Amino acid sequence: MNIDFIQNEIAPLRQQLKSHKLYKKLETIDDIKVFTEDHVFAVWDFMSLLKFLQRELTCVSIPWIPRKNSKLAQFVNEITLAEESDVNLYGEVKSHFEMYLEAMQNFDADLSKINSLLTHISQTNSIKKALEITEIPGPVKKFVEFTFDIIDSNDAHKVAAAFTFGREDLIPDMFIQIINETNKKESFKDFLYYLNRHIELDGDSHGPLSLEMIIELCGEDDQKWKEVLATAKQALEARISLWDYIANNISNSKLEKQ
């Protein structure tokens, strides 16, 4: 088994995600607000996948020792730098998650659920307990639980699979077109900046390097390759299920306003 085999096996799921009905549901500013209120949890839990990989592929312990693949260490550190400490529209250093929250706030999206989760995590120091006591829609909670189940496996190749194959770009140019069609409302300039930063930072090297990460972690271990395939499929299915829920949530929101 190899990368080509993995990519061929998950191609139908990737196509299903790429052509998902959610995208056609995003017609108005209100639709985007509903989308962000659920999607923000995926923006947040992505960082824990990334931090796990940073711990595994770079050295964050003392005394420091070099890792065997400096190219992968650079790859993970580069992504971490941008995701955790980028510069926002106003020249302030912010994580992309913080930029996302600020953008949501500027167009009056509801931040109460994500803020509640973060508060409960700070108080309990447990993602499991925090998810139990925070009022989050079931499908969103299930998506986050899957992310942390993969992290809790403590298997770097599984986390890399979820990171590489399960975190597809959200077709940012599509969102930009939608926002532009709303006459570039002032309240959306931060969200537009966030999307543009993702386009700018999504270099051609990231895709090949993420695949190299999988190859490095699996080597000649056929069992690891099988687990990568299983995790990749599960991650894509989890994202499709989240998209299903958000699409239906947008439809229901439209009906309530009629």
mmCIF file of C-alpha atoms in Angstrom, residues 13 16-18 20 22-23 35 39 41-46 49 139 142-143 146-147 162-163 165-171 232-246:
data_model
loop_
_atom_site.group_PDB
_atom_site.id
_atom_site.type_symbol
_atom_site.label_atom_id
_atom_site.label_comp_id
_atom_site.label_asym_id
_atom_site.label_seq_id
_atom_site.Cartn_x
_atom_site.Cartn_y
_atom_site.Cartn_z
ATOM 1 C CA LEU A 13 -15.347 10.696 -0.625
ATOM 2 C CA GLN A 16 -18.617 13.903 -2.458
ATOM 3 C CA LEU A 17 -17.204 16.628 -0.228
ATOM 4 C CA LYS A 18 -16.202 18.821 -3.150
ATOM 5 C CA HIS A 20 -21.602 18.922 -1.382
ATOM 6 C CA LEU A 22 -23.804 22.989 1.414
ATOM 7 C CA TYR A 23 -21.999 25.263 -1.015
ATOM 8 C CA PHE A 35 -22.284 28.388 8.682
ATOM 9 C CA HIS A 39 -17.831 25.617 11.438
ATOM 10 C CA PHE A 41 -15.512 24.378 16.080
ATOM 11 C CA ALA A 42 -13.604 22.795 13.189
ATOM 12 C CA VAL A 43 -11.403 25.901 12.966
ATOM 13 C CA TRP A 44 -10.650 25.476 16.673
ATOM 14 C CA ASP A 45 -10.007 21.711 16.904
ATOM 15 C CA PHE A 46 -7.720 21.813 13.852
ATOM 16 C CA LEU A 49 -4.182 18.154 15.397
ATOM 17 C CA PRO A 139 -23.395 16.608 14.930
ATOM 18 C CA LYS A 142 -19.546 14.368 17.217
ATOM 19 C CA PHE A 143 -17.117 15.994 14.783
ATOM 20 C CA PHE A 146 -13.766 12.304 16.420
ATOM 21 C CA THR A 147 -10.857 14.748 16.226
ATOM 22 C CA ALA A 162 -6.753 13.159 9.676
ATOM 23 C CA PHE A 163 -4.713 16.324 9.192
ATOM 24 C CA PHE A 165 -6.844 14.074 4.155
ATOM 25 C CA GLY A 166 -9.617 15.294 6.460
ATOM 26 C CA ARG A 167 -8.958 19.020 6.523
ATOM 27 C CA GLU A 168 -9.724 20.049 2.982
ATOM 28 C CA ASP A 169 -9.811 23.715 1.996
ATOM 29 C CA LEU A 170 -13.285 25.187 2.178
ATOM 30 C CA ILE A 171 -13.132 26.637 -1.333
ATOM 31 C CA ALA A 232 -8.587 9.165 6.096
ATOM 32 C CA LYS A 233 -11.986 7.700 5.215
ATOM 33 C CA GLN A 234 -13.330 8.355 8.717
ATOM 34 C CA ALA A 235 -12.078 11.948 8.649
ATOM 35 C CA LEU A 236 -13.720 12.648 5.295
ATOM 36 C CA GLU A 237 -16.945 10.995 6.423
ATOM 37 C CA ALA A 238 -16.895 13.114 9.587
ATOM 38 C CA ARG A 239 -16.523 16.291 7.503
ATOM 39 C CA ILE A 240 -19.326 15.214 5.152
ATOM 40 C CA SER A 241 -21.604 14.554 8.130
ATOM 41 C CA LEU A 242 -20.788 17.993 9.528
ATOM 42 C CA TRP A 243 -21.526 19.565 6.123
ATOM 43 C CA ASP A 244 -24.850 17.646 5.982
ATOM 44 C CA TYR A 245 -25.866 19.089 9.338
ATOM 45 C CA ILE A 246 -24.826 22.658 8.507
#
